[in-house]
Amino acid sequence: MLWCVVLSKRSGKPRRLALSAACKINLVLEVLGRRDDGYHEIATVMQAVDLSDRLVLEDANVLELRTTASDVPTDGTNLALKAALTLREMAGVSRGARITLDKRIPVAAGLGGGSTDAAAVLVGLNRVWGLGWSTARLADAAVKLGMDVPFFLHGGAALATGRGDRLAPLTCSALSLVLVNPGVAASTAEIYGGVVATMYSDGARAQGMATALRSRQPGRVAASLGNTLERVASARYRVVEQMEAALLAAGALGAAMSGSGLTVFGIARSYDHARQIRARVTRARWGCWAVRALRGPAIRMR
Ligand code: ATP
């Protein structure tokens, strides 16, 4: 792994930091009910996987963001820049940073791309600005940016409950998967807006997935998949069923949609098997990746 940290001669703090920020899938996502604050109560098993954005953070007088992607904003609504602004305000410092974001994770795809970028900026600027914050303190900033952001500070696999912000780490298996994205974005609000009370469940499926992960058998993980939001998404976007059918026909042990979609993933027996499935599924408009589950951190120095 290339260690790309340039240290300031005076302080020993890195002046330039290159990071990778992995995405997540939801192996199970259950909606348990609706809360008084308007959020849904959920139980979800999140797993970090190695499809990653790349960020470079440089100490600067200004605070600005540049990105390779045409479909993400570059102003204060970008979660990476928002993370820097939030950290600066919470830490009470008047520091700047030049953030370069190379987007590789599809946008608005149920993979938490914006959230992992935000987590990477919190972890990175904590070092560049020499704040010395603990992960627990960074998590207070993370939850202000989005319910998925605290997960990316830890990575691996976790059971998330409440609004998705209460995390319990889970045993990770050495899973290999195939991600398929249709190149059509879905809004999280639209998909959650289609959930009705008859779709509510009790969290047992998420518990079942925690047990399946402990077994370290891809077949048991595949048999325990489930996502309540998939019923909403597939009724509106026929491509969700088409992508799943293609994954299963190509040999995936099981398939499901991630988060609020529309990315779907298939479980493979091994990484070689994942690459075979990926080669068989590829369609002109679909993005397709063979990936590995990450057992360690989602945010890494490169
Ligand atoms: P979630 O389920 O948390 O909404 P997602 O993976 O479905 O996540 P993202 O890729 O995070 O979706 O994008 C959601 C929205 O956030 C998009 O409308 C996008 O324009 C906006 N956004 C802001 N900052 C970023 C970023 N750094 N990367 C991707 N999208 C971003």
Coordinates of C-alpha atoms and ligand atoms in Angstrom, one line a residue:
M1 CA 0.0 0.0 0.0
L2 CA 1.4 3.4 -1.0
W3 CA 1.7 5.6 2.1
C4 CA 1.1 9.1 0.8
V5 CA 1.5 11.5 3.7
V6 CA 3.6 14.7 3.5
L7 CA 4.6 15.9 7.0
S8 CA 5.0 19.5 7.8
K9 CA 8.6 20.2 9.0
R10 CA 7.4 22.4 11.8
S11 CA 4.6 20.5 13.4
G12 CA 4.9 16.9 12.3
K13 CA 1.2 17.0 11.1
P14 CA 0.6 15.8 7.6
R15 CA 0.1 18.6 5.1
R16 CA -1.2 16.3 2.4
L17 CA -3.1 13.1 2.9
A18 CA -4.4 10.6 0.3
L19 CA -7.3 8.4 1.4
S20 CA -9.6 5.8 0.0
A21 CA -13.3 5.7 1.2
A22 CA -15.1 2.4 0.7
C23 CA -18.8 2.1 0.1
K24 CA -21.3 -0.2 1.9
I25 CA -24.1 -2.6 1.1
N26 CA -27.1 -3.5 3.3
L27 CA -27.2 -7.3 3.6
V28 CA -30.5 -6.8 5.3
L29 CA -32.7 -3.7 5.7
E30 CA -35.9 -3.9 7.7
V31 CA -38.3 -1.0 8.4
L32 CA -39.8 -1.5 11.9
G33 CA -42.1 1.5 12.0
R34 CA -42.3 5.2 11.8
R35 CA -41.0 7.5 14.6
D36 CA -42.5 10.7 16.0
D37 CA -39.6 12.7 14.6
G38 CA -40.5 11.6 11.0
Y39 CA -37.7 9.1 10.6
H40 CA -38.3 5.4 10.1
E41 CA -37.1 3.0 12.8
I42 CA -34.9 0.5 11.0
A43 CA -32.8 -2.6 11.6
T44 CA -30.0 -3.1 9.0
V45 CA -26.9 -5.1 8.6
M46 CA -24.3 -3.0 6.8
Q47 CA -21.1 -4.3 5.3
A48 CA -18.2 -2.2 3.9
V49 CA -17.0 -3.4 0.5
D50 CA -13.9 -2.4 -1.5
L51 CA -15.4 -0.2 -4.2
S52 CA -13.9 3.2 -3.1
D53 CA -13.8 6.9 -3.8
R54 CA -10.3 8.5 -3.6
L55 CA -9.7 11.8 -1.8
V56 CA -6.7 14.0 -1.4
L57 CA -6.7 16.5 1.5
E58 CA -4.2 19.4 1.5
D59 CA -3.7 22.0 4.1
A60 CA -4.7 25.4 2.6
N61 CA -5.8 28.9 3.5
V62 CA -9.2 28.3 1.7
L63 CA -11.7 25.5 2.1
E64 CA -12.7 24.2 -1.3
L65 CA -13.6 21.0 -3.1
R66 CA -12.8 19.8 -6.6
T67 CA -14.3 16.6 -8.1
T68 CA -14.0 14.5 -11.2
A69 CA -17.8 13.8 -11.1
S70 CA -20.3 15.9 -13.0
D71 CA -23.3 14.6 -10.9
V72 CA -22.3 15.8 -7.5
P73 CA -22.4 19.4 -6.2
T74 CA -19.1 21.2 -5.4
D75 CA -20.7 23.7 -2.9
G76 CA -21.5 23.4 0.8
T77 CA -24.2 20.7 -0.1
N78 CA -21.4 18.2 -1.0
L79 CA -21.1 16.0 2.0
A80 CA -17.3 16.0 1.9
L81 CA -17.2 19.8 2.1
K82 CA -20.0 19.8 4.6
A83 CA -18.0 17.5 6.8
A84 CA -15.0 19.9 6.7
L85 CA -17.3 22.9 7.6
T86 CA -18.9 20.9 10.4
L87 CA -15.5 19.8 11.9
R88 CA -14.1 23.3 11.6
E89 CA -17.1 24.8 13.5
M90 CA -17.2 22.1 16.2
A91 CA -13.4 22.3 16.7
G92 CA -13.5 26.1 16.8
V93 CA -10.6 26.4 14.4
S94 CA -10.1 28.7 11.4
R95 CA -8.3 26.3 9.1
G96 CA -8.7 25.6 5.4
A97 CA -8.2 22.6 3.1
R98 CA -8.2 21.8 -0.5
I99 CA -10.2 18.6 -1.1
T100 CA -9.9 16.6 -4.3
L101 CA -12.5 14.0 -4.7
D102 CA -12.2 11.2 -7.4
K103 CA -15.7 9.7 -7.5
R104 CA -15.7 5.9 -8.3
I105 CA -18.8 4.9 -6.3
P106 CA -22.0 5.5 -8.2
V107 CA -24.1 8.5 -6.9
A108 CA -27.5 8.2 -5.3
A109 CA -27.1 4.4 -5.6
G110 CA -27.8 3.0 -2.1
L111 CA -24.1 2.6 -1.5
G112 CA -23.5 5.5 0.9
G113 CA -21.0 7.2 -1.4
G114 CA -21.6 10.7 0.0
S115 CA -21.5 9.4 3.6
T116 CA -18.1 7.6 3.2
D117 CA -16.6 10.8 1.6
A118 CA -17.8 12.7 4.7
A119 CA -16.3 10.1 7.0
A120 CA -13.0 10.3 5.1
V121 CA -12.8 14.1 5.4
L122 CA -13.5 13.8 9.2
V123 CA -10.7 11.2 9.7
G124 CA -8.3 13.0 7.3
L125 CA -8.7 16.6 8.5
N126 CA -8.5 15.4 12.1
R127 CA -4.9 14.6 11.2
V128 CA -4.1 17.4 8.9
W129 CA -5.5 20.0 11.3
G130 CA -3.8 18.1 14.3
L131 CA -7.0 18.0 16.3
G132 CA -6.3 14.7 18.0
W133 CA -10.0 13.8 18.3
S134 CA -11.0 10.3 19.3
T135 CA -13.3 8.2 17.0
A136 CA -16.1 8.6 19.5
R137 CA -15.8 12.4 19.2
L138 CA -15.6 12.2 15.4
A139 CA -18.8 10.1 15.6
D140 CA -20.6 13.1 17.2
A141 CA -19.7 15.2 14.1
A142 CA -20.5 12.3 11.8
V143 CA -24.1 11.8 12.9
K144 CA -24.9 15.5 12.2
L145 CA -23.9 14.8 8.6
G146 CA -26.1 11.7 8.0
M147 CA -27.2 8.5 9.7
D148 CA -24.8 6.3 7.7
V149 CA -21.7 8.4 8.3
P150 CA -20.8 6.9 11.8
F151 CA -20.7 3.4 10.2
F152 CA -17.9 4.5 7.9
L153 CA -15.7 5.6 10.8
H154 CA -15.5 1.9 11.8
G155 CA -16.1 -0.1 8.6
G156 CA -16.4 -4.0 8.7
A157 CA -19.9 -5.2 9.4
A158 CA -22.4 -3.7 11.8
L159 CA -26.0 -4.0 12.9
A160 CA -27.5 -0.5 12.8
T161 CA -30.8 0.2 14.6
G162 CA -32.8 3.2 15.6
R163 CA -32.6 5.7 12.7
G164 CA -29.6 3.6 11.6
D165 CA -27.3 5.5 13.9
R166 CA -27.0 3.0 16.8
L167 CA -24.2 0.6 15.8
A168 CA -23.2 -2.8 17.1
P169 CA -20.1 -4.4 15.4
L170 CA -20.6 -7.9 13.8
T171 CA -18.3 -10.7 12.9
C172 CA -17.3 -10.3 9.2
S173 CA -17.0 -13.2 6.8
A174 CA -14.6 -13.3 3.9
L175 CA -17.5 -12.5 1.5
S176 CA -17.1 -11.8 -2.3
L177 CA -19.9 -10.1 -4.1
V178 CA -20.9 -8.6 -7.4
L179 CA -22.5 -5.1 -7.5
V180 CA -24.7 -4.0 -10.4
N181 CA -25.8 -0.5 -10.9
P182 CA -28.3 0.5 -13.6
G183 CA -27.1 4.0 -14.1
V184 CA -30.4 5.4 -12.9
A185 CA -30.5 7.3 -9.6
A186 CA -33.2 6.9 -7.0
S187 CA -33.9 9.4 -4.2
T188 CA -33.8 8.0 -0.7
A189 CA -36.8 10.1 0.2
E190 CA -38.8 8.8 -2.7
I191 CA -38.2 5.2 -1.8
Y192 CA -38.8 5.6 1.9
G193 CA -42.0 7.6 1.0
G194 CA -43.4 4.5 -0.6
V195 CA -43.2 2.3 2.6
V196 CA -46.6 1.4 4.1
A197 CA -47.3 0.0 7.6
T198 CA -48.0 -3.5 6.2
M199 CA -44.3 -3.7 5.2
Y200 CA -43.1 -3.2 8.8
S201 CA -41.3 -6.2 10.4
D202 CA -39.7 -7.0 13.7
G203 CA -35.9 -7.1 13.2
A204 CA -35.7 -10.9 13.2
R205 CA -34.2 -11.0 9.7
A206 CA -31.4 -8.7 10.7
Q207 CA -30.6 -10.9 13.7
G208 CA -30.7 -13.9 11.4
M209 CA -28.1 -12.2 9.2
A210 CA -25.8 -11.6 12.2
T211 CA -25.9 -15.3 12.9
A212 CA -25.3 -16.2 9.2
L213 CA -22.2 -13.9 9.1
R214 CA -20.8 -15.8 12.2
S215 CA -21.2 -19.1 10.3
R216 CA -18.8 -17.7 7.6
Q217 CA -20.8 -19.6 4.9
P218 CA -21.7 -17.6 1.8
G219 CA -24.7 -19.8 1.2
R220 CA -26.2 -19.0 4.6
V221 CA -25.6 -15.3 4.1
A222 CA -27.3 -15.6 0.6
A223 CA -30.3 -17.3 2.2
S224 CA -30.7 -14.6 4.8
L225 CA -30.7 -11.5 2.5
G226 CA -33.8 -9.2 2.6
N227 CA -34.6 -5.5 2.0
T228 CA -38.1 -4.0 2.7
L229 CA -37.3 -1.0 0.4
E230 CA -36.8 -3.4 -2.5
R231 CA -40.6 -3.9 -2.7
V232 CA -41.1 -0.2 -3.2
A233 CA -38.2 0.3 -5.6
S234 CA -38.9 -2.7 -7.8
A235 CA -42.6 -1.7 -8.2
R236 CA -41.3 1.6 -9.7
Y237 CA -38.1 0.6 -11.4
R238 CA -38.4 -2.7 -13.3
V239 CA -34.6 -2.8 -13.8
V240 CA -34.2 -3.9 -10.1
E241 CA -35.8 -7.3 -10.9
Q242 CA -33.9 -7.5 -14.2
M243 CA -30.5 -7.0 -12.5
E244 CA -31.3 -9.6 -9.8
A245 CA -32.5 -12.1 -12.3
A246 CA -29.3 -11.6 -14.3
L247 CA -27.1 -12.1 -11.2
L248 CA -28.9 -15.3 -10.3
A249 CA -28.8 -16.6 -13.9
A250 CA -25.1 -15.9 -13.8
G251 CA -24.6 -18.1 -10.7
A252 CA -25.0 -15.8 -7.7
L253 CA -26.0 -17.7 -4.6
G254 CA -28.5 -15.0 -3.7
A255 CA -29.2 -11.3 -4.6
A256 CA -30.8 -8.2 -3.1
M257 CA -31.0 -4.5 -3.4
S258 CA -28.7 -2.3 -1.3
G259 CA -30.2 0.5 0.9
S260 CA -32.7 2.6 -1.0
G261 CA -31.3 1.4 -4.3
L262 CA -31.1 1.0 -7.1
T263 CA -27.8 -0.9 -6.9
V264 CA -28.3 -4.7 -6.4
F265 CA -25.6 -7.2 -5.3
G266 CA -25.1 -10.9 -5.6
I267 CA -23.3 -13.2 -3.3
A268 CA -20.5 -15.4 -4.8
R269 CA -18.7 -18.5 -3.5
S270 CA -15.3 -16.8 -3.9
Y271 CA -13.6 -13.8 -5.5
D272 CA -12.9 -15.8 -8.7
H273 CA -16.6 -16.8 -8.8
A274 CA -17.5 -13.1 -8.3
R275 CA -15.3 -12.2 -11.3
Q276 CA -17.0 -14.9 -13.4
I277 CA -20.5 -13.7 -12.5
R278 CA -19.4 -10.1 -13.3
A279 CA -18.2 -11.1 -16.8
R280 CA -21.5 -12.9 -17.4
V281 CA -23.8 -10.1 -16.2
T282 CA -22.2 -7.1 -17.9
R283 CA -24.7 -5.1 -20.0
A284 CA -23.9 -1.9 -21.9
R285 CA -25.6 0.5 -19.5
W286 CA -25.0 -1.3 -16.2
G287 CA -22.0 -0.7 -14.0
C288 CA -20.7 -4.0 -12.7
W289 CA -18.0 -4.7 -10.1
A290 CA -16.6 -7.8 -8.4
V291 CA -15.8 -6.7 -4.8
R292 CA -14.6 -8.1 -1.5
A293 CA -16.2 -7.4 1.9
L294 CA -13.8 -5.4 4.1
R295 CA -13.2 -6.7 7.6
G296 CA -11.3 -3.6 8.7
P297 CA -11.7 0.1 8.3
A298 CA -13.7 1.7 5.4
I299 CA -11.4 4.7 5.4
R300 CA -7.8 3.9 4.7
M301 CA -4.6 5.9 4.0
R302 CA -3.2 5.2 0.6
Ligands
ATP1 P1 -28.1 7.6 1.0 O1 -28.8 6.3 1.0 O2 -27.3 7.9 2.2 O3 -28.9 8.8 0.4 P2 -26.8 7.0 -1.5 O4 -25.6 6.1 -1.6 O5 -28.0 6.5 -2.0 O6 -26.9 7.4 0.0 P3 -25.2 9.3 -2.3 O7 -24.3 8.8 -3.4 O8 -24.6 9.5 -1.0 O9 -26.5 8.4 -2.2 O10 -25.9 10.6 -2.9 C1 -27.1 11.1 -2.4 C2 -27.2 12.6 -2.8 O11 -26.2 13.3 -2.1 C3 -27.1 12.9 -4.3 O12 -28.2 13.6 -4.6 C4 -25.8 13.7 -4.4 O13 -25.9 14.7 -5.3 C5 -25.6 14.2 -3.0 N1 -24.2 14.3 -2.6 C6 -23.6 15.3 -1.9 N2 -22.3 15.1 -1.6 C7 -22.0 13.9 -2.3 C8 -20.8 13.2 -2.4 N3 -19.6 13.6 -1.9 N4 -20.9 12.0 -3.1 C9 -22.0 11.6 -3.7 N5 -23.2 12.3 -3.6 C10 -23.2 13.4 -2.9

